């Protein structure tokens, strides 16, 4: 009888243990389902918040252009964007002037490698401690991503304005690109010799804009200006930037050239302006510790809201 009672107790304990395991599994699955629902809800609300932030950034740029065609630091667009709420999420973001950087698209003009732009890129890489072999690999990757003219000839009058294609059309036969078009600096991460620190240094001064552009002298770093202007030392560029950021903004291209104090420099070789049409939005929608990120490339146009060229959620 005692043995039967003992077996009954053991059976009851086993049943209780099984029930506890099943209940724990159900609770865990319920928690997982709840988290999945919350994540989907966050994603949906996050997209709404990001869309609102994107439209806000377009409005900020549009209003800035109406007030002042000059693009420089200290203006409303250069400040953190006003926070925007969607449900329980809050959007925060900032705009970055992409024309304050070297545009890799400038390496190829009308199917020909632009020697001046290539030299500027190599100078820039040297100034930010990018190995020469890596710089060559980057340039080769970019050049191979565009159609090439079969017959090399000088390009006359190829002076790209701020965000606008001004190169003359070419009737020469072209060969197709050997590699996919570079759309993001992320593609460079696979190059031999590239590491996270080198890529971070490049992101600060290099961009990929789908049009030929000049550098904005009012937002470019000293390294970019020294690379862009032949014969301008980094020390001279830093002094120029310090003067600019102290409140003496460049009011036009002639003002920039005059303040270089380089009378021997050919004006045609100075591909620096004082305006910008291309901006990048860095945004995030957050709820507590959770967040959804957004990047977008915007193109400014006269008299209308900027165009959204591309967006990347989760970037």
mmCIF file of C-alpha atoms in Angstrom:
data_model
loop_
_atom_site.group_PDB
_atom_site.id
_atom_site.type_symbol
_atom_site.label_atom_id
_atom_site.label_comp_id
_atom_site.label_asym_id
_atom_site.label_seq_id
_atom_site.Cartn_x
_atom_site.Cartn_y
_atom_site.Cartn_z
ATOM 1 C CA UNK A 1 0.000 0.000 0.000
ATOM 2 C CA UNK A 2 2.841 2.397 0.916
ATOM 3 C CA UNK A 3 4.512 1.511 -2.365
ATOM 4 C CA UNK A 4 1.346 2.377 -4.290
ATOM 5 C CA UNK A 5 1.083 5.681 -2.434
ATOM 6 C CA UNK A 6 4.704 6.452 -3.298
ATOM 7 C CA UNK A 7 4.104 5.696 -6.972
ATOM 8 C CA UNK A 8 1.044 7.943 -6.920
ATOM 9 C CA UNK A 9 3.088 10.791 -5.475
ATOM 10 C CA UNK A 10 5.822 10.312 -8.062
ATOM 11 C CA UNK A 11 3.227 10.203 -10.847
ATOM 12 C CA UNK A 12 1.645 13.378 -9.530
ATOM 13 C CA UNK A 13 5.008 15.080 -9.400
ATOM 14 C CA UNK A 14 5.808 13.954 -12.943
ATOM 15 C CA UNK A 15 2.447 15.227 -14.179
ATOM 16 C CA UNK A 16 2.994 18.530 -12.387
ATOM 17 C CA UNK A 17 6.452 18.830 -13.945
ATOM 18 C CA UNK A 18 5.103 18.107 -17.417
ATOM 19 C CA UNK A 19 2.314 20.645 -16.938
ATOM 20 C CA UNK A 20 4.851 23.211 -15.708
ATOM 21 C CA UNK A 21 7.048 22.621 -18.766
ATOM 22 C CA UNK A 22 4.069 22.928 -21.101
ATOM 23 C CA UNK A 23 2.897 26.071 -19.320
ATOM 24 C CA UNK A 24 6.382 27.578 -19.474
ATOM 25 C CA UNK A 25 6.532 26.820 -23.185
ATOM 26 C CA UNK A 26 3.156 28.409 -23.743
ATOM 27 C CA UNK A 27 4.199 31.491 -21.793
ATOM 28 C CA UNK A 28 7.445 31.708 -23.770
ATOM 29 C CA UNK A 29 5.594 31.353 -27.078
ATOM 30 C CA UNK A 30 3.080 33.939 -25.937
ATOM 31 C CA UNK A 31 5.927 36.315 -25.029
ATOM 32 C CA UNK A 32 7.582 35.703 -28.393
ATOM 33 C CA UNK A 33 4.293 36.357 -30.201
ATOM 34 C CA UNK A 34 3.806 39.532 -28.173
ATOM 35 C CA UNK A 35 7.290 40.749 -29.058
ATOM 36 C CA UNK A 36 6.687 39.959 -32.734
ATOM 37 C CA UNK A 37 3.446 41.952 -32.672
ATOM 38 C CA UNK A 38 5.207 44.822 -30.896
ATOM 39 C CA UNK A 39 8.043 44.743 -33.427
ATOM 40 C CA UNK A 40 5.598 44.826 -36.336
ATOM 41 C CA UNK A 41 3.740 47.662 -34.679
ATOM 42 C CA UNK A 42 7.027 49.499 -34.129
ATOM 43 C CA UNK A 43 7.980 48.954 -37.760
ATOM 44 C CA UNK A 44 4.674 50.337 -39.051
ATOM 45 C CA UNK A 45 4.677 53.302 -36.684
ATOM 46 C CA UNK A 46 8.358 53.819 -37.386
ATOM 47 C CA UNK A 47 7.753 54.075 -41.116
ATOM 48 C CA UNK A 48 5.067 56.700 -40.494
ATOM 49 C CA UNK A 49 7.435 58.648 -38.248
ATOM 50 C CA UNK A 50 10.264 58.374 -40.780
ATOM 51 C CA UNK A 51 7.981 59.515 -43.605
ATOM 52 C CA UNK A 52 6.932 62.501 -41.523
ATOM 53 C CA UNK A 53 10.561 63.308 -40.776
ATOM 54 C CA UNK A 54 11.447 63.005 -44.455
ATOM 55 C CA UNK A 55 8.735 65.469 -45.451
ATOM 56 C CA UNK A 56 9.842 67.798 -42.665
ATOM 57 C CA UNK A 57 13.419 67.794 -43.971
ATOM 58 C CA UNK A 58 12.180 68.615 -47.490
ATOM 59 C CA UNK A 59 10.211 71.550 -46.109
ATOM 60 C CA UNK A 60 13.222 72.816 -44.146
ATOM 61 C CA UNK A 61 15.406 72.774 -47.271
ATOM 62 C CA UNK A 62 12.713 74.418 -49.378
ATOM 63 C CA UNK A 63 12.222 77.260 -46.904
ATOM 64 C CA UNK A 64 15.976 77.732 -46.594
ATOM 65 C CA UNK A 65 16.361 78.083 -50.362
ATOM 66 C CA UNK A 66 13.583 80.678 -50.441
ATOM 67 C CA UNK A 67 15.315 82.729 -47.735
ATOM 68 C CA UNK A 68 18.919 82.455 -48.928
ATOM 69 C CA UNK A 69 20.388 80.661 -51.966
ATOM 70 C CA UNK A 70 23.744 80.494 -50.187
ATOM 71 C CA UNK A 71 24.324 77.173 -48.407
ATOM 72 C CA UNK A 72 26.561 77.302 -45.336
ATOM 73 C CA UNK A 73 26.833 76.041 -41.789
ATOM 74 C CA UNK A 74 24.803 77.827 -39.123
ATOM 75 C CA UNK A 75 21.629 77.948 -41.230
ATOM 76 C CA UNK A 76 18.421 76.178 -40.069
ATOM 77 C CA UNK A 77 19.031 73.160 -42.332
ATOM 78 C CA UNK A 78 22.373 72.536 -40.559
ATOM 79 C CA UNK A 79 20.711 72.324 -37.115
ATOM 80 C CA UNK A 80 19.117 69.132 -35.744
ATOM 81 C CA UNK A 81 15.641 68.815 -37.244
ATOM 82 C CA UNK A 82 12.676 69.599 -34.964
ATOM 83 C CA UNK A 83 11.448 66.378 -33.353
ATOM 84 C CA UNK A 84 8.290 64.944 -34.910
ATOM 85 C CA UNK A 85 5.985 62.422 -33.196
ATOM 86 C CA UNK A 86 3.902 59.600 -34.640
ATOM 87 C CA UNK A 87 2.029 57.720 -31.934
ATOM 88 C CA UNK A 88 4.518 56.688 -29.285
ATOM 89 C CA UNK A 89 7.500 57.178 -31.582
ATOM 90 C CA UNK A 90 9.613 60.290 -31.935
ATOM 91 C CA UNK A 91 11.544 61.210 -35.077
ATOM 92 C CA UNK A 92 14.945 62.865 -34.747
ATOM 93 C CA UNK A 93 17.281 63.647 -37.593
ATOM 94 C CA UNK A 94 19.828 65.890 -39.231
ATOM 95 C CA UNK A 95 20.726 66.981 -42.748
ATOM 96 C CA UNK A 96 24.202 66.812 -44.238
ATOM 97 C CA UNK A 97 25.451 68.752 -47.249
ATOM 98 C CA UNK A 98 26.765 66.099 -49.636
ATOM 99 C CA UNK A 99 28.436 68.741 -51.802
ATOM 100 C CA UNK A 100 30.806 69.483 -48.977
ATOM 101 C CA UNK A 101 32.468 66.206 -49.977
ATOM 102 C CA UNK A 102 34.349 64.819 -52.981
ATOM 103 C CA UNK A 103 31.887 63.216 -55.400
ATOM 104 C CA UNK A 104 33.203 59.954 -56.860
ATOM 105 C CA UNK A 105 30.859 60.405 -59.834
ATOM 106 C CA UNK A 106 33.158 63.206 -61.023
ATOM 107 C CA UNK A 107 35.875 60.691 -61.930
ATOM 108 C CA UNK A 108 34.181 59.966 -65.280
ATOM 109 C CA UNK A 109 32.907 62.709 -67.596
ATOM 110 C CA UNK A 110 31.346 61.841 -70.945
ATOM 111 C CA UNK A 111 32.833 58.355 -70.841
ATOM 112 C CA UNK A 112 36.364 59.610 -70.164
ATOM 113 C CA UNK A 113 38.360 59.588 -66.964
ATOM 114 C CA UNK A 114 38.662 63.153 -65.684
ATOM 115 C CA UNK A 115 42.360 63.550 -64.927
ATOM 116 C CA UNK A 116 41.865 66.552 -62.647
ATOM 117 C CA UNK A 117 39.200 64.829 -60.567
ATOM 118 C CA UNK A 118 41.334 61.694 -60.337
ATOM 119 C CA UNK A 119 44.313 63.713 -59.119
ATOM 120 C CA UNK A 120 42.084 65.462 -56.563
ATOM 121 C CA UNK A 121 40.836 62.121 -55.262
ATOM 122 C CA UNK A 122 44.352 60.782 -54.812
ATOM 123 C CA UNK A 123 45.388 63.966 -52.990
ATOM 124 C CA UNK A 124 42.368 63.626 -50.716
ATOM 125 C CA UNK A 125 43.157 59.985 -49.924
ATOM 126 C CA UNK A 126 46.730 60.927 -49.023
ATOM 127 C CA UNK A 127 45.465 63.689 -46.712
ATOM 128 C CA UNK A 128 43.214 61.292 -44.779
ATOM 129 C CA UNK A 129 45.805 58.478 -44.635
ATOM 130 C CA UNK A 130 44.255 56.142 -47.190
ATOM 131 C CA UNK A 131 46.867 53.831 -48.712
ATOM 132 C CA UNK A 132 47.744 54.648 -52.325
ATOM 133 C CA UNK A 133 46.949 51.120 -53.472
ATOM 134 C CA UNK A 134 43.546 51.292 -51.828
ATOM 135 C CA UNK A 135 42.903 54.705 -53.382
ATOM 136 C CA UNK A 136 43.739 53.250 -56.801
ATOM 137 C CA UNK A 137 41.433 50.288 -56.182
ATOM 138 C CA UNK A 138 38.575 52.630 -55.233
ATOM 139 C CA UNK A 139 39.100 54.803 -58.320
ATOM 140 C CA UNK A 140 39.264 51.730 -60.564
ATOM 141 C CA UNK A 141 36.046 50.358 -59.101
ATOM 142 C CA UNK A 142 34.254 53.648 -59.729
ATOM 143 C CA UNK A 143 35.646 54.176 -63.233
ATOM 144 C CA UNK A 144 34.758 50.624 -64.266
ATOM 145 C CA UNK A 145 31.148 51.196 -63.216
ATOM 146 C CA UNK A 146 30.514 53.757 -65.982
ATOM 147 C CA UNK A 147 30.490 53.373 -69.791
ATOM 148 C CA UNK A 148 33.851 54.198 -71.368
ATOM 149 C CA UNK A 149 34.510 56.097 -74.590
ATOM 150 C CA UNK A 150 36.490 54.016 -77.067
ATOM 151 C CA UNK A 151 38.600 56.954 -78.253
ATOM 152 C CA UNK A 152 40.108 59.279 -75.674
ATOM 153 C CA UNK A 153 39.904 62.950 -76.525
ATOM 154 C CA UNK A 154 39.980 66.173 -74.490
ATOM 155 C CA UNK A 155 36.685 67.230 -72.982
ATOM 156 C CA UNK A 156 36.051 70.902 -73.645
ATOM 157 C CA UNK A 157 33.923 72.985 -71.316
ATOM 158 C CA UNK A 158 33.118 70.127 -68.916
ATOM 159 C CA UNK A 159 32.566 72.299 -65.859
ATOM 160 C CA UNK A 160 29.755 70.755 -63.802
ATOM 161 C CA UNK A 161 27.752 73.323 -61.884
ATOM 162 C CA UNK A 162 26.224 72.707 -58.479
ATOM 163 C CA UNK A 163 24.357 69.447 -58.966
ATOM 164 C CA UNK A 164 23.738 69.951 -62.681
ATOM 165 C CA UNK A 165 25.100 68.073 -65.656
ATOM 166 C CA UNK A 166 26.847 70.503 -67.967
ATOM 167 C CA UNK A 167 29.178 68.212 -69.888
ATOM 168 C CA UNK A 168 28.729 68.268 -73.680
ATOM 169 C CA UNK A 169 27.153 65.200 -75.220
ATOM 170 C CA UNK A 170 29.545 62.860 -76.946
ATOM 171 C CA UNK A 171 28.933 61.049 -80.206
ATOM 172 C CA UNK A 172 31.881 58.667 -79.724
ATOM 173 C CA UNK A 173 31.217 54.975 -79.355
ATOM 174 C CA UNK A 174 31.237 53.718 -75.783
ATOM 175 C CA UNK A 175 31.889 50.344 -74.211
ATOM 176 C CA UNK A 176 29.565 49.119 -71.446
ATOM 177 C CA UNK A 177 30.640 49.347 -67.807
ATOM 178 C CA UNK A 178 32.618 46.379 -66.502
ATOM 179 C CA UNK A 179 31.130 46.555 -63.010
ATOM 180 C CA UNK A 180 27.796 47.549 -61.452
ATOM 181 C CA UNK A 181 27.393 51.266 -60.815
ATOM 182 C CA UNK A 182 28.606 52.352 -57.396
ATOM 183 C CA UNK A 183 25.597 53.697 -55.491
ATOM 184 C CA UNK A 184 26.937 53.667 -51.951
ATOM 185 C CA UNK A 185 30.254 53.761 -50.140
ATOM 186 C CA UNK A 186 29.188 50.490 -48.500
ATOM 187 C CA UNK A 187 30.311 48.742 -51.689
ATOM 188 C CA UNK A 188 33.902 49.753 -50.908
ATOM 189 C CA UNK A 189 33.901 47.610 -47.756
ATOM 190 C CA UNK A 190 34.699 44.509 -49.836
ATOM 191 C CA UNK A 191 37.891 45.967 -51.321
ATOM 192 C CA UNK A 192 41.168 44.415 -50.240
ATOM 193 C CA UNK A 193 42.860 46.634 -47.677
ATOM 194 C CA UNK A 194 39.656 48.362 -46.604
ATOM 195 C CA UNK A 195 38.770 48.341 -42.914
ATOM 196 C CA UNK A 196 36.159 50.009 -40.728
ATOM 197 C CA UNK A 197 38.401 52.922 -39.751
ATOM 198 C CA UNK A 198 39.420 53.683 -43.338
ATOM 199 C CA UNK A 199 35.788 53.518 -44.478
ATOM 200 C CA UNK A 200 34.788 55.876 -41.687
ATOM 201 C CA UNK A 201 37.442 58.392 -42.761
ATOM 202 C CA UNK A 202 36.194 58.163 -46.340
ATOM 203 C CA UNK A 203 32.561 58.705 -45.352
ATOM 204 C CA UNK A 204 33.489 62.032 -43.785
ATOM 205 C CA UNK A 205 34.891 63.483 -47.023
ATOM 206 C CA UNK A 206 33.666 61.313 -49.926
ATOM 207 C CA UNK A 207 30.209 60.730 -51.374
ATOM 208 C CA UNK A 208 28.444 59.250 -54.399
ATOM 209 C CA UNK A 209 26.014 61.671 -56.042
ATOM 210 C CA UNK A 210 24.357 60.600 -59.329
ATOM 211 C CA UNK A 211 25.386 63.805 -61.130
ATOM 212 C CA UNK A 212 28.535 65.826 -61.746
ATOM 213 C CA UNK A 213 28.958 68.383 -58.985
ATOM 214 C CA UNK A 214 31.273 71.039 -57.634
ATOM 215 C CA UNK A 215 32.358 71.158 -54.021
ATOM 216 C CA UNK A 216 30.639 73.749 -51.815
ATOM 217 C CA UNK A 217 33.416 75.913 -50.379
ATOM 218 C CA UNK A 218 31.132 77.039 -47.557
ATOM 219 C CA UNK A 219 30.687 73.535 -46.120
ATOM 220 C CA UNK A 220 33.723 71.525 -47.271
ATOM 221 C CA UNK A 221 36.398 70.443 -44.816
ATOM 222 C CA UNK A 222 39.994 71.629 -45.065
ATOM 223 C CA UNK A 223 41.022 68.234 -46.472
ATOM 224 C CA UNK A 224 38.448 68.410 -49.265
ATOM 225 C CA UNK A 225 39.422 71.972 -50.212
ATOM 226 C CA UNK A 226 43.133 71.156 -50.185
ATOM 227 C CA UNK A 227 42.478 68.197 -52.463
ATOM 228 C CA UNK A 228 40.126 70.115 -54.751
ATOM 229 C CA UNK A 229 42.366 73.139 -55.350
ATOM 230 C CA UNK A 230 45.694 72.244 -57.009
ATOM 231 C CA UNK A 231 48.619 73.655 -55.047
ATOM 232 C CA UNK A 232 46.607 74.523 -51.916
ATOM 233 C CA UNK A 233 48.304 73.068 -48.834
ATOM 234 C CA UNK A 234 46.379 71.563 -45.948
ATOM 235 C CA UNK A 235 47.702 74.310 -43.672
ATOM 236 C CA UNK A 236 46.418 77.001 -46.036
ATOM 237 C CA UNK A 237 43.074 75.212 -46.334
ATOM 238 C CA UNK A 238 42.719 75.030 -42.547
ATOM 239 C CA UNK A 239 43.368 78.743 -42.244
ATOM 240 C CA UNK A 240 40.785 79.405 -44.954
ATOM 241 C CA UNK A 241 38.208 77.199 -43.201
ATOM 242 C CA UNK A 242 38.879 78.869 -39.838
ATOM 243 C CA UNK A 243 38.305 82.278 -41.437
ATOM 244 C CA UNK A 244 35.133 81.021 -43.117
ATOM 245 C CA UNK A 245 33.700 79.412 -39.988
ATOM 246 C CA UNK A 246 34.512 82.543 -38.043
ATOM 247 C CA UNK A 247 31.787 84.294 -40.020
ATOM 248 C CA UNK A 248 33.475 85.318 -43.281
ATOM 249 C CA UNK A 249 31.460 83.079 -45.585
ATOM 250 C CA UNK A 250 32.259 82.990 -49.302
ATOM 251 C CA UNK A 251 29.661 85.141 -51.018
ATOM 252 C CA UNK A 252 30.424 83.884 -54.534
ATOM 253 C CA UNK A 253 32.952 81.814 -56.436
ATOM 254 C CA UNK A 254 35.093 84.844 -57.219
ATOM 255 C CA UNK A 255 35.321 85.612 -53.524
ATOM 256 C CA UNK A 256 36.597 82.097 -52.881
ATOM 257 C CA UNK A 257 39.217 82.317 -55.642
ATOM 258 C CA UNK A 258 40.444 85.729 -54.462
ATOM 259 C CA UNK A 259 40.828 84.566 -50.879
ATOM 260 C CA UNK A 260 42.983 81.651 -51.968
ATOM 261 C CA UNK A 261 45.722 84.252 -52.597
ATOM 262 C CA UNK A 262 47.099 82.084 -55.400
ATOM 263 C CA UNK A 263 47.398 84.429 -58.415
ATOM 264 C CA UNK A 264 49.214 81.789 -60.451
ATOM 265 C CA UNK A 265 46.268 79.390 -60.204
ATOM 266 C CA UNK A 266 44.072 79.067 -63.297
ATOM 267 C CA UNK A 267 40.481 79.862 -62.331
ATOM 268 C CA UNK A 268 39.200 77.052 -64.559
ATOM 269 C CA UNK A 269 40.985 74.545 -62.318
ATOM 270 C CA UNK A 270 39.056 75.645 -59.233
ATOM 271 C CA UNK A 271 35.961 73.452 -59.138
ATOM 272 C CA UNK A 272 34.579 75.006 -55.988
ATOM 273 C CA UNK A 273 31.296 76.891 -55.656
ATOM 274 C CA UNK A 274 29.267 78.353 -52.809
ATOM 275 C CA UNK A 275 25.989 76.482 -53.188
ATOM 276 C CA UNK A 276 24.561 72.970 -52.860
ATOM 277 C CA UNK A 277 21.725 71.020 -54.383
ATOM 278 C CA UNK A 278 22.346 67.620 -52.778
ATOM 279 C CA UNK A 279 21.705 66.712 -49.142
ATOM 280 C CA UNK A 280 21.593 63.509 -47.117
ATOM 281 C CA UNK A 281 19.057 62.943 -44.356
ATOM 282 C CA UNK A 282 20.108 60.877 -41.338
ATOM 283 C CA UNK A 283 16.975 60.080 -39.339
ATOM 284 C CA UNK A 284 15.660 57.703 -36.734
ATOM 285 C CA UNK A 285 12.294 56.941 -35.170
ATOM 286 C CA UNK A 286 12.724 55.793 -31.582
ATOM 287 C CA UNK A 287 10.571 54.405 -28.806
ATOM 288 C CA UNK A 288 12.538 53.887 -25.632
ATOM 289 C CA UNK A 289 15.594 51.806 -26.515
ATOM 290 C CA UNK A 290 14.149 50.636 -29.840
ATOM 291 C CA UNK A 291 14.643 52.567 -33.048
ATOM 292 C CA UNK A 292 14.224 52.437 -36.818
ATOM 293 C CA UNK A 293 16.831 54.270 -38.923
ATOM 294 C CA UNK A 294 16.520 56.058 -42.247
ATOM 295 C CA UNK A 295 18.891 57.570 -44.777
ATOM 296 C CA UNK A 296 17.722 59.529 -47.804
ATOM 297 C CA UNK A 297 19.342 61.483 -50.621
ATOM 298 C CA UNK A 298 17.544 64.723 -51.490
ATOM 299 C CA UNK A 299 18.033 66.970 -54.500
ATOM 300 C CA UNK A 300 17.130 70.620 -54.141
ATOM 301 C CA UNK A 301 15.257 72.335 -56.969
ATOM 302 C CA UNK A 302 14.409 75.977 -57.458
ATOM 303 C CA UNK A 303 10.895 76.940 -56.405
ATOM 304 C CA UNK A 304 9.756 73.483 -55.271
ATOM 305 C CA UNK A 305 10.244 70.859 -52.621
ATOM 306 C CA UNK A 306 13.418 68.782 -52.999
ATOM 307 C CA UNK A 307 13.188 65.474 -54.848
ATOM 308 C CA UNK A 308 13.747 62.260 -52.920
ATOM 309 C CA UNK A 309 16.319 60.352 -54.994
ATOM 310 C CA UNK A 310 16.474 57.280 -52.749
ATOM 311 C CA UNK A 311 15.681 56.157 -49.217
ATOM 312 C CA UNK A 312 17.146 53.338 -47.134
ATOM 313 C CA UNK A 313 15.341 52.130 -44.030
ATOM 314 C CA UNK A 314 17.492 50.363 -41.471
ATOM 315 C CA UNK A 315 20.688 51.916 -42.866
#
